[in-house]
Amino acid sequence: MAHLLKNLTNSIWHAFHALQTDAINTVAKSKLKVLTANIGTLMDLYGVEKGLEHYRSTQNLTFDQYIYYLQKEVFSSITDATSVQTLKTLEEGIDEVCWLICKKIYLERSHPVFEDNSVYQLFRIYCLLAETELDATDSYVVIMHGDEVAQIASHLVMSLGLQWDAVDFSALSAAIGMFRFPTFLAVLESKYSGGNALDIIALTEAIDDLYQIYVENVVKKGYLMKKGFLLPTLRYFWFVLRPGELAYYKDPQQKEPSGLILLNANCWADALTNSGKPDRRFVLSTPEHRCIELVAEDHKGRLQWLAALQTAIQHSGEKIGYQRSLANQRRSLRQATKQEKEETKLELQYERQARIAAEIQARKLEALSKEEGAKVQQLEDVKQKLELLLQEEKQALRDEEIGNRLLHLIYIDLSFYVRLYNLDILHTRKIPTYKLSLYYSSDAELRLQQLEAEREHLDAELRAAREKVKRAEEAQLVLEAQIVTRPLRGAERIRRTQSFMPTTKERPLSIEKIDRLMTLQKNV
């Protein structure tokens, strides 16, 4: 059931398309009743068209709605038990009914070349090889792929003895795209029929040969010699090989076969040898234990017939025709190739998108790296500035420490000079010949060395005067306390100093020397 309706879908579409009277891709139920009644009559079903009145509430039906009705109400009577010959007869009859409805559209041409019967044969070939698809408006259309058209056109051209130009057809197919039946017919008539130079009879025979191959599933045909069953003589017959049968005729024009040999999976064909030499003979064995001896015209012909018999035996019993099966295989291969190309295209798009995303990410990372580099450079600059400030701070601390040490040494030196002068006053009454001179310069280290040298010199003098220091310790401490707290003036300073000094014959410190010491202390 399913196979028969699928095989007839393309021809039913052409009839449905011919019944359309508007551009909405629907047909009135009243028109579809005629087509449905004719189909039902061929299938011995009567009144199946009456169900269209109650099928859906609309007055018009789309193509898919009509196919669904046929599947449920008409073709459901076909079962798996229906014979292959019955299916073949029904398919031929329904194709003819559909052609009667739509032929007016396709036979009216401006420059016809093919006869009407040849156009009908091409119509059946087209419906066998074409595909039903949805167009941009979600409407069903029947189109033929360019590869199938090339196969038909090349076979026709070679049958007419012309030369086939595959490159030229590829350019033509690329320009046309998909072929509808009017386009398919126009291309064959205008470009691949040989023009007016060929005889119409040769053209008709070439199309008839195409019809036999594709529609009638003729695997091979030609003359062979057959050995008789009763009389072992060889006679020429015209053999026609189809899947499941091998028929032979007295001549190609004979309508009914002189004999029919049924083929199935239990049959086989084998070559015969003549003392090890190549021979033109081969034998066909059937389940009835009949061995049919056949003779080809030459050794090449025998090999061709053996291969063709093997193909016919292999496809015997199939309800799908041999050429239709090959067409389905080619269609599946094209779909697989198309899907592979689409997948490859998608993969390339994904790779391109991934590459673009990676480039964008790389640019972002590069920009981020530049920003980080700038931040690092800023941090390096800050670090250098901080290091410079730290060095300056350390230098300032060292300078301050040196200054503090210098002040401390100056204070010690000043105290020592004061002690020295006081001792001189108390004991010897002699003014030392040392001169106090403090020079301050920007070079603290040089000054420190000078002070160290002076201190060593003073230490030497201090060791010499230690005896004197012991005797005047009390007076010396009082004098130091007075000098630290506040400076004393004139006679008061002398009185306080002398009041703490022991009575001695030494000469007191003069006022000029005391003023020099006070000036030195103030400068420090």
Coordinates of C-alpha atoms in Angstrom, one line a residue:
M1 CA 0.0 0.0 0.0
A2 CA 2.6 2.5 1.1
H3 CA 4.9 1.7 -1.8
L4 CA 2.2 2.1 -4.4
L5 CA 0.9 5.4 -3.2
K6 CA 4.5 6.7 -2.9
N7 CA 5.3 5.6 -6.4
L8 CA 2.1 7.4 -7.7
T9 CA 2.5 10.6 -5.6
N10 CA 4.3 12.6 -8.4
S11 CA 1.8 11.7 -11.1
I12 CA -1.2 12.5 -8.8
W13 CA 0.5 15.9 -8.0
H14 CA 0.5 16.7 -11.7
A15 CA -3.2 15.9 -12.0
F16 CA -3.9 17.9 -8.8
H17 CA -1.9 20.8 -10.1
A18 CA -3.8 20.8 -13.4
L19 CA -7.1 21.0 -11.5
Q20 CA -6.1 24.2 -9.6
T21 CA -8.0 27.3 -10.7
D22 CA -6.4 29.8 -8.3
A23 CA -3.1 30.5 -6.7
I24 CA -4.0 29.2 -3.2
N25 CA -2.8 25.7 -4.0
T26 CA -6.1 24.1 -3.3
V27 CA -8.6 22.2 -5.5
A28 CA -12.4 22.0 -5.1
K29 CA -13.8 18.7 -3.8
S30 CA -16.1 18.5 -6.8
K31 CA -13.1 18.3 -9.2
L32 CA -11.3 15.8 -7.0
K33 CA -14.3 13.5 -7.0
V34 CA -13.7 12.7 -10.7
L35 CA -10.0 11.8 -10.2
T36 CA -10.9 9.8 -7.0
A37 CA -13.6 7.9 -8.9
N38 CA -11.3 6.9 -11.7
I39 CA -8.6 5.7 -9.3
G40 CA -11.3 3.8 -7.4
T41 CA -12.6 2.1 -10.6
L42 CA -9.1 0.9 -11.5
M43 CA -8.8 -0.6 -8.0
D44 CA -12.3 -2.1 -8.1
L45 CA -13.5 0.3 -5.5
Y46 CA -16.8 2.1 -6.2
G47 CA -18.2 5.1 -4.4
V48 CA -14.9 6.1 -2.7
E49 CA -15.3 9.6 -4.0
K50 CA -18.4 10.1 -1.9
G51 CA -16.4 10.2 1.3
L52 CA -14.9 13.6 0.2
E53 CA -18.1 15.3 1.1
H54 CA -17.7 14.4 4.8
Y55 CA -13.9 14.7 4.8
R56 CA -13.1 18.0 6.5
S57 CA -15.5 20.9 6.6
T58 CA -14.0 23.0 3.8
Q59 CA -14.9 22.9 0.2
N60 CA -11.3 22.8 -1.0
L61 CA -8.4 20.5 -0.2
T62 CA -4.7 21.0 -0.3
F63 CA -2.4 18.4 -1.8
D64 CA -1.3 16.8 1.4
Q65 CA -4.9 16.7 2.7
Y66 CA -6.0 14.9 -0.5
I67 CA -3.1 12.4 -0.3
Y68 CA -4.0 11.6 3.3
Y69 CA -7.6 10.9 2.1
L70 CA -6.4 8.6 -0.6
Q71 CA -4.1 6.8 1.8
K72 CA -6.9 6.1 4.3
E73 CA -9.9 5.5 2.0
V74 CA -8.5 4.2 -1.3
F75 CA -5.1 2.7 -1.1
S76 CA -5.8 1.0 2.2
S77 CA -7.3 -1.9 0.2
I78 CA -3.8 -2.8 -1.1
T79 CA -2.1 -5.3 1.2
D80 CA 1.3 -7.0 1.3
A81 CA -0.3 -10.0 -0.4
T82 CA -1.0 -8.1 -3.6
S83 CA 1.2 -9.4 -6.4
V84 CA 3.9 -7.4 -8.1
Q85 CA 2.2 -7.7 -11.4
T86 CA -1.0 -6.3 -9.9
L87 CA 0.9 -3.4 -8.5
K88 CA 2.6 -2.7 -11.8
T89 CA -0.8 -2.8 -13.6
L90 CA -2.4 -0.4 -11.1
E91 CA 0.5 2.0 -11.3
E92 CA 0.4 2.1 -15.0
G93 CA -3.4 2.7 -15.0
I94 CA -3.3 5.5 -12.4
D95 CA -0.4 7.2 -14.2
E96 CA -2.5 7.1 -17.4
V97 CA -5.5 8.6 -15.6
C98 CA -3.4 11.4 -14.2
W99 CA -1.9 12.0 -17.6
L100 CA -5.3 12.4 -19.2
I101 CA -6.1 15.2 -16.7
C102 CA -2.8 17.1 -17.1
K103 CA -1.7 16.3 -20.7
K104 CA -3.4 19.4 -22.2
I105 CA -1.0 21.6 -20.3
Y106 CA 2.1 19.8 -21.4
L107 CA 1.2 18.9 -25.0
E108 CA 0.5 22.5 -26.0
R109 CA 4.0 23.7 -27.0
S110 CA 5.2 26.3 -29.4
H111 CA 7.7 24.0 -31.2
P112 CA 6.9 20.4 -30.5
V113 CA 9.5 17.8 -31.5
F114 CA 8.3 14.6 -29.7
E115 CA 5.1 12.8 -30.5
D116 CA 2.4 12.7 -27.9
N117 CA 3.0 9.1 -26.9
S118 CA 6.7 10.0 -26.5
V119 CA 5.8 12.9 -24.2
Y120 CA 3.7 10.5 -22.1
Q121 CA 6.6 8.1 -21.9
L122 CA 8.8 11.0 -20.7
F123 CA 6.1 12.0 -18.3
R124 CA 6.2 8.5 -16.6
I125 CA 10.0 8.6 -16.6
Y126 CA 9.9 12.0 -15.0
C127 CA 7.4 10.9 -12.3
L128 CA 9.6 7.9 -11.5
L129 CA 12.8 9.9 -11.0
A130 CA 11.4 13.2 -9.7
E131 CA 11.1 14.2 -6.0
T132 CA 8.2 15.9 -4.1
E133 CA 9.4 18.8 -2.0
L134 CA 8.1 21.9 -0.3
D135 CA 8.9 25.3 -1.8
A136 CA 9.3 28.6 -0.1
T137 CA 5.5 29.0 0.3
D138 CA 5.2 25.6 2.0
S139 CA 3.5 24.2 -1.1
Y140 CA 4.4 20.8 -2.6
V141 CA 6.2 20.8 -5.9
V142 CA 7.6 18.0 -8.0
I143 CA 11.1 18.6 -9.3
M144 CA 13.9 16.5 -10.9
H145 CA 17.5 16.8 -9.8
G146 CA 20.1 17.8 -12.4
D147 CA 21.9 14.5 -12.1
E148 CA 18.8 12.5 -13.1
V149 CA 18.2 14.8 -16.1
A150 CA 21.8 14.4 -17.1
Q151 CA 21.4 10.6 -17.0
I152 CA 18.3 10.7 -19.2
A153 CA 19.7 13.3 -21.6
S154 CA 23.0 11.5 -22.1
H155 CA 21.2 8.2 -22.7
L156 CA 19.0 9.9 -25.3
V157 CA 21.9 11.6 -27.0
M158 CA 24.0 8.4 -27.2
S159 CA 20.9 6.5 -28.5
L160 CA 20.7 9.0 -31.3
G161 CA 24.4 8.6 -32.2
L162 CA 25.3 12.1 -31.0
Q163 CA 28.1 13.2 -28.7
W164 CA 27.3 14.0 -25.1
D165 CA 28.9 17.2 -23.6
A166 CA 28.9 16.9 -19.8
V167 CA 30.5 20.3 -19.2
D168 CA 27.9 22.1 -21.3
F169 CA 25.1 20.4 -19.4
S170 CA 26.7 21.2 -16.0
A171 CA 26.6 24.9 -16.9
L172 CA 23.0 24.6 -18.1
S173 CA 22.0 22.7 -14.9
A174 CA 23.6 25.3 -12.8
A175 CA 21.7 28.0 -14.5
I176 CA 18.3 26.2 -14.3
G177 CA 18.7 24.7 -10.9
M178 CA 15.8 22.2 -10.4
F179 CA 13.8 20.9 -13.4
R180 CA 10.0 20.8 -13.5
F181 CA 8.4 18.7 -16.2
P182 CA 7.8 21.5 -18.7
T183 CA 11.5 22.6 -18.3
F184 CA 12.7 19.0 -18.5
L185 CA 10.7 18.5 -21.7
A186 CA 11.8 21.8 -23.3
V187 CA 15.5 21.0 -22.6
L188 CA 15.3 17.6 -24.2
E189 CA 13.4 18.9 -27.3
S190 CA 15.4 22.0 -27.9
K191 CA 19.0 20.8 -27.1
Y192 CA 19.2 17.0 -27.0
S193 CA 16.8 15.8 -29.7
G194 CA 19.1 16.4 -32.6
G195 CA 16.9 19.1 -34.2
N196 CA 15.3 18.6 -37.5
A197 CA 18.2 16.6 -38.9
L198 CA 17.0 13.4 -37.3
D199 CA 14.1 11.2 -38.4
I200 CA 11.1 11.2 -36.0
I201 CA 11.1 7.4 -36.1
A202 CA 14.7 7.2 -34.7
L203 CA 13.7 9.8 -32.0
T204 CA 10.6 7.7 -31.1
E205 CA 12.7 4.5 -30.9
A206 CA 15.2 6.2 -28.6
I207 CA 12.6 7.5 -26.2
D208 CA 10.9 4.1 -26.3
D209 CA 14.2 2.5 -25.3
L210 CA 14.4 4.9 -22.4
Y211 CA 10.9 4.0 -21.4
Q212 CA 11.7 0.3 -21.4
I213 CA 14.8 0.8 -19.3
Y214 CA 13.3 3.1 -16.6
V215 CA 9.6 2.3 -16.5
E216 CA 9.5 -1.3 -17.6
N217 CA 12.8 -2.1 -15.7
V218 CA 14.4 -3.8 -18.7
V219 CA 17.9 -4.8 -17.5
K220 CA 19.1 -6.1 -20.9
K221 CA 17.7 -7.0 -24.3
G222 CA 19.2 -8.5 -27.4
Y223 CA 19.5 -11.5 -29.6
L224 CA 20.6 -14.9 -28.2
M225 CA 20.6 -18.4 -29.6
K226 CA 18.5 -20.8 -27.5
K227 CA 18.8 -24.6 -27.6
G228 CA 15.4 -26.3 -27.8
F229 CA 14.1 -28.8 -25.3
L230 CA 12.7 -31.4 -27.7
L231 CA 15.1 -30.8 -30.7
P232 CA 18.6 -29.9 -29.7
T233 CA 18.9 -27.2 -32.3
L234 CA 19.9 -23.5 -31.8
R235 CA 17.4 -20.8 -32.8
Y236 CA 17.7 -17.0 -32.6
F237 CA 15.3 -15.2 -30.3
W238 CA 14.9 -11.7 -29.1
F239 CA 15.4 -11.8 -25.3
V240 CA 14.2 -9.2 -22.9
L241 CA 15.5 -9.5 -19.3
R242 CA 13.7 -7.9 -16.3
P243 CA 14.0 -8.5 -12.6
G244 CA 12.2 -11.8 -12.0
E245 CA 11.7 -12.9 -15.6
L246 CA 13.4 -13.6 -18.9
A247 CA 11.1 -13.3 -21.9
Y248 CA 12.0 -14.2 -25.5
Y249 CA 10.3 -13.2 -28.8
K250 CA 10.7 -14.1 -32.4
D251 CA 11.5 -10.5 -33.2
P252 CA 11.5 -7.1 -31.4
Q253 CA 8.1 -6.2 -32.9
Q254 CA 6.3 -9.1 -31.4
K255 CA 3.9 -8.1 -28.6
E256 CA 3.4 -11.4 -26.8
P257 CA 6.4 -13.4 -25.9
S258 CA 7.1 -16.8 -27.3
G259 CA 8.3 -18.0 -23.9
L260 CA 8.8 -16.7 -20.4
I261 CA 11.3 -17.9 -17.9
L262 CA 10.6 -16.9 -14.3
L263 CA 13.6 -16.0 -12.1
N264 CA 14.0 -16.1 -8.4
A265 CA 16.7 -16.4 -5.7
N266 CA 17.1 -20.2 -6.5
C267 CA 18.2 -19.6 -10.1
W268 CA 21.7 -19.1 -11.2
A269 CA 23.6 -18.6 -14.4
D270 CA 27.0 -20.1 -15.3
A271 CA 29.4 -20.2 -18.2
L272 CA 30.3 -23.2 -20.3
T273 CA 33.7 -24.1 -21.4
N274 CA 34.9 -25.9 -24.5
S275 CA 38.0 -27.9 -23.5
G276 CA 39.3 -24.9 -21.5
K277 CA 38.8 -22.4 -24.4
P278 CA 36.6 -19.3 -24.2
D279 CA 33.1 -20.1 -25.4
R280 CA 30.0 -18.1 -26.2
R281 CA 27.7 -20.5 -24.4
F282 CA 26.3 -20.2 -20.9
V283 CA 23.5 -22.0 -19.1
L284 CA 20.6 -20.7 -17.0
S285 CA 19.4 -23.1 -14.3
T286 CA 15.9 -22.9 -12.7
P287 CA 14.4 -24.6 -9.6
E288 CA 12.5 -26.9 -11.9
H289 CA 15.9 -28.5 -12.7
R290 CA 15.7 -27.1 -16.2
C291 CA 19.0 -26.0 -17.7
I292 CA 18.5 -23.6 -20.5
E293 CA 21.5 -23.4 -22.8
L294 CA 22.0 -20.0 -24.4
V295 CA 24.7 -18.7 -26.9
A296 CA 25.7 -15.1 -27.1
E297 CA 27.1 -13.4 -30.2
D298 CA 30.6 -13.1 -28.8
H299 CA 32.6 -13.6 -25.6
K300 CA 32.0 -10.0 -24.5
G301 CA 28.2 -10.5 -25.0
R302 CA 28.3 -13.6 -22.9
L303 CA 29.9 -11.8 -19.9
Q304 CA 27.4 -9.0 -20.2
W305 CA 24.4 -11.4 -20.2
L306 CA 25.9 -13.3 -17.2
A307 CA 26.2 -10.0 -15.2
A308 CA 22.7 -8.9 -16.2
L309 CA 21.2 -12.3 -15.2
Q310 CA 22.8 -12.1 -11.9
T311 CA 21.3 -8.6 -11.3
A312 CA 17.8 -9.8 -12.4
I313 CA 18.0 -12.8 -10.1
Q314 CA 19.2 -10.6 -7.2
H315 CA 16.3 -8.1 -7.6
S316 CA 13.6 -10.7 -8.3
G317 CA 10.5 -10.6 -6.1
E318 CA 11.0 -6.9 -5.0
K319 CA 7.8 -4.8 -5.1
I320 CA 9.9 -1.7 -5.7
G321 CA 11.1 -1.6 -9.3
Y322 CA 14.8 -2.0 -10.1
Q323 CA 15.2 1.5 -11.6
R324 CA 13.2 3.0 -8.8
S325 CA 15.5 1.3 -6.3
L326 CA 18.5 2.7 -8.1
A327 CA 16.9 6.1 -8.1
N328 CA 16.3 5.9 -4.4
Q329 CA 19.9 5.0 -3.8
R330 CA 21.1 7.9 -5.9
R331 CA 18.7 10.2 -4.0
S332 CA 19.9 8.9 -0.6
L333 CA 23.5 9.5 -1.8
R334 CA 22.7 13.0 -2.8
Q335 CA 21.0 13.7 0.5
A336 CA 23.9 12.3 2.4
T337 CA 26.3 14.4 0.3
K338 CA 24.2 17.5 0.9
Q339 CA 24.0 16.8 4.6
E340 CA 27.8 16.2 4.7
K341 CA 28.3 19.5 2.9
E342 CA 26.0 21.3 5.3
E343 CA 27.7 19.8 8.3
T344 CA 31.1 20.7 6.8
K345 CA 29.7 24.2 6.2
L346 CA 28.5 24.4 9.8
E347 CA 31.8 23.1 11.1
L348 CA 33.6 25.8 9.0
Q349 CA 31.2 28.4 10.4
Y350 CA 31.8 27.2 13.9
E351 CA 35.5 27.2 13.4
R352 CA 35.3 30.7 11.9
Q353 CA 33.2 31.9 14.9
A354 CA 35.6 30.2 17.2
R355 CA 38.6 31.9 15.5
I356 CA 36.8 35.3 15.6
A357 CA 36.1 34.7 19.3
A358 CA 39.7 33.7 19.9
E359 CA 40.9 36.8 18.1
I360 CA 38.6 39.0 20.1
Q361 CA 39.7 37.3 23.3
A362 CA 43.3 37.7 22.2
R363 CA 42.8 41.4 21.6
K364 CA 41.1 41.8 25.0
L365 CA 44.0 39.9 26.6
E366 CA 46.5 42.1 24.7
A367 CA 44.7 45.2 25.9
L368 CA 44.5 43.9 29.4
S369 CA 48.2 43.0 29.2
K370 CA 49.0 46.6 28.1
E371 CA 46.9 48.0 31.0
E372 CA 48.7 45.7 33.4
G373 CA 52.0 46.7 31.9
A374 CA 51.1 50.3 32.3
K375 CA 50.2 49.7 35.9
V376 CA 53.4 47.8 36.5
Q377 CA 55.3 50.7 35.0
Q378 CA 53.5 53.1 37.2
L379 CA 54.3 50.9 40.2
E380 CA 57.9 50.8 39.1
D381 CA 58.0 54.6 38.9
V382 CA 56.4 54.9 42.4
K383 CA 58.9 52.3 43.7
Q384 CA 61.8 54.3 42.3
K385 CA 60.4 57.5 43.8
L386 CA 59.9 55.8 47.1
E387 CA 63.4 54.4 47.0
L388 CA 64.7 57.8 46.2
L389 CA 62.8 59.3 49.1
L390 CA 64.0 56.5 51.3
Q391 CA 67.6 57.2 50.4
E392 CA 67.0 60.9 51.0
E393 CA 65.4 60.1 54.3
K394 CA 68.3 57.9 55.3
Q395 CA 70.8 60.6 54.2
A396 CA 68.9 63.1 56.3
L397 CA 68.9 60.7 59.3
R398 CA 72.7 60.2 58.9
D399 CA 73.2 63.9 58.6
E400 CA 71.1 64.5 61.7
E401 CA 72.9 61.8 63.6
I402 CA 76.3 63.4 62.5
G403 CA 75.0 66.8 63.6
N404 CA 73.9 65.5 66.9
R405 CA 77.2 63.8 67.5
L406 CA 79.0 67.0 66.4
L407 CA 76.9 69.1 68.9
H408 CA 77.6 66.6 71.6
L409 CA 81.3 66.7 70.9
I410 CA 81.2 70.5 70.8
Y411 CA 79.4 70.5 74.1
I412 CA 82.0 68.2 75.6
D413 CA 84.8 70.3 74.2
L414 CA 83.2 73.5 75.6
S415 CA 82.8 71.9 79.0
F416 CA 86.4 70.8 78.9
Y417 CA 87.6 74.2 78.0
V418 CA 85.6 75.7 80.8
R419 CA 87.1 73.2 83.2
L420 CA 90.5 73.8 81.8
Y421 CA 90.2 77.6 82.3
N422 CA 88.8 77.2 85.7
L423 CA 91.6 74.9 86.8
D424 CA 94.1 77.3 85.3
I425 CA 92.5 80.1 87.4
L426 CA 92.5 78.0 90.6
H427 CA 95.9 76.5 90.5
T428 CA 98.3 78.1 88.1
R429 CA 96.6 81.4 87.4
K430 CA 98.0 81.1 83.9
I431 CA 95.9 81.5 80.8
P432 CA 96.4 78.6 78.4
T433 CA 97.9 79.4 75.1
Y434 CA 95.2 77.4 73.4
K435 CA 92.9 79.3 71.1
L436 CA 89.3 78.3 70.7
S437 CA 88.3 78.4 67.2
L438 CA 85.3 76.5 65.9
Y439 CA 84.7 76.4 62.2
Y440 CA 81.6 75.1 60.8
S441 CA 81.4 73.9 57.3
S442 CA 79.0 71.9 55.2
D443 CA 81.3 68.9 55.3
A444 CA 80.3 67.2 58.7
E445 CA 82.9 64.4 58.3
L446 CA 85.8 66.8 58.0
R447 CA 84.7 68.7 61.0
L448 CA 84.3 65.4 63.0
Q449 CA 87.9 64.4 62.2
Q450 CA 89.1 67.8 63.3
L451 CA 87.2 67.5 66.6
E452 CA 88.6 64.0 67.1
A453 CA 92.1 65.3 66.7
E454 CA 91.4 68.2 69.1
R455 CA 89.9 65.8 71.6
E456 CA 93.0 63.6 71.5
H457 CA 95.1 66.7 72.1
L458 CA 92.9 67.7 75.0
D459 CA 92.9 64.3 76.5
A460 CA 96.7 64.5 76.6
E461 CA 96.5 67.8 78.5
L462 CA 93.8 66.4 80.7
R463 CA 96.0 63.6 81.9
A464 CA 98.6 66.1 82.8
A465 CA 96.0 68.2 84.8
R466 CA 94.2 65.4 86.6
E467 CA 95.9 66.3 89.8
K468 CA 94.5 69.8 89.6
V469 CA 91.0 68.5 88.7
K470 CA 90.8 66.4 91.9
R471 CA 91.5 69.4 94.1
A472 CA 88.9 71.6 92.3
E473 CA 86.1 69.1 91.6
E474 CA 83.5 70.7 93.8
A475 CA 84.1 74.2 92.4
Q476 CA 84.1 72.8 88.9
L477 CA 80.7 71.1 89.2
V478 CA 79.1 74.3 90.6
L479 CA 80.5 76.3 87.7
E480 CA 79.1 73.8 85.2
A481 CA 75.7 74.0 86.7
Q482 CA 75.7 77.8 86.6
I483 CA 76.9 77.8 83.0
V484 CA 74.1 75.4 81.8
T485 CA 71.2 77.1 83.6
R486 CA 71.8 80.7 82.5
P487 CA 74.8 82.9 81.6
L488 CA 76.1 85.2 84.4
R489 CA 77.2 88.7 83.9
G490 CA 80.4 90.5 85.0
A491 CA 81.1 90.7 88.7
E492 CA 78.3 88.4 89.8
R493 CA 79.8 85.6 87.8
I494 CA 83.1 86.2 89.5
R495 CA 81.7 86.4 92.9
R496 CA 79.8 83.2 92.6
T497 CA 82.7 81.4 91.2
Q498 CA 85.1 82.7 93.8
S499 CA 82.6 81.8 96.6
F500 CA 82.9 78.2 95.7
M501 CA 86.6 78.2 95.2
P502 CA 89.1 77.5 98.0
T503 CA 91.3 80.3 99.2
T504 CA 94.4 80.3 97.1
K505 CA 97.0 82.6 95.8
E506 CA 96.1 81.9 92.2
R507 CA 94.9 84.8 90.0
P508 CA 91.1 84.8 89.2
L509 CA 89.7 84.5 85.7
S510 CA 89.5 87.8 83.9
I511 CA 86.2 89.2 82.7
E512 CA 87.4 89.2 79.0
K513 CA 88.1 85.5 79.1
I514 CA 84.8 84.8 80.7
D515 CA 83.0 86.8 77.9
R516 CA 84.9 84.8 75.2
L517 CA 83.8 81.6 76.8
M518 CA 80.2 82.7 76.9
T519 CA 80.3 83.8 73.3
L520 CA 81.7 80.5 72.3
Q521 CA 78.9 78.7 74.2
K522 CA 76.2 80.9 72.6
N523 CA 77.6 80.1 69.1
V524 CA 77.5 76.4 69.8

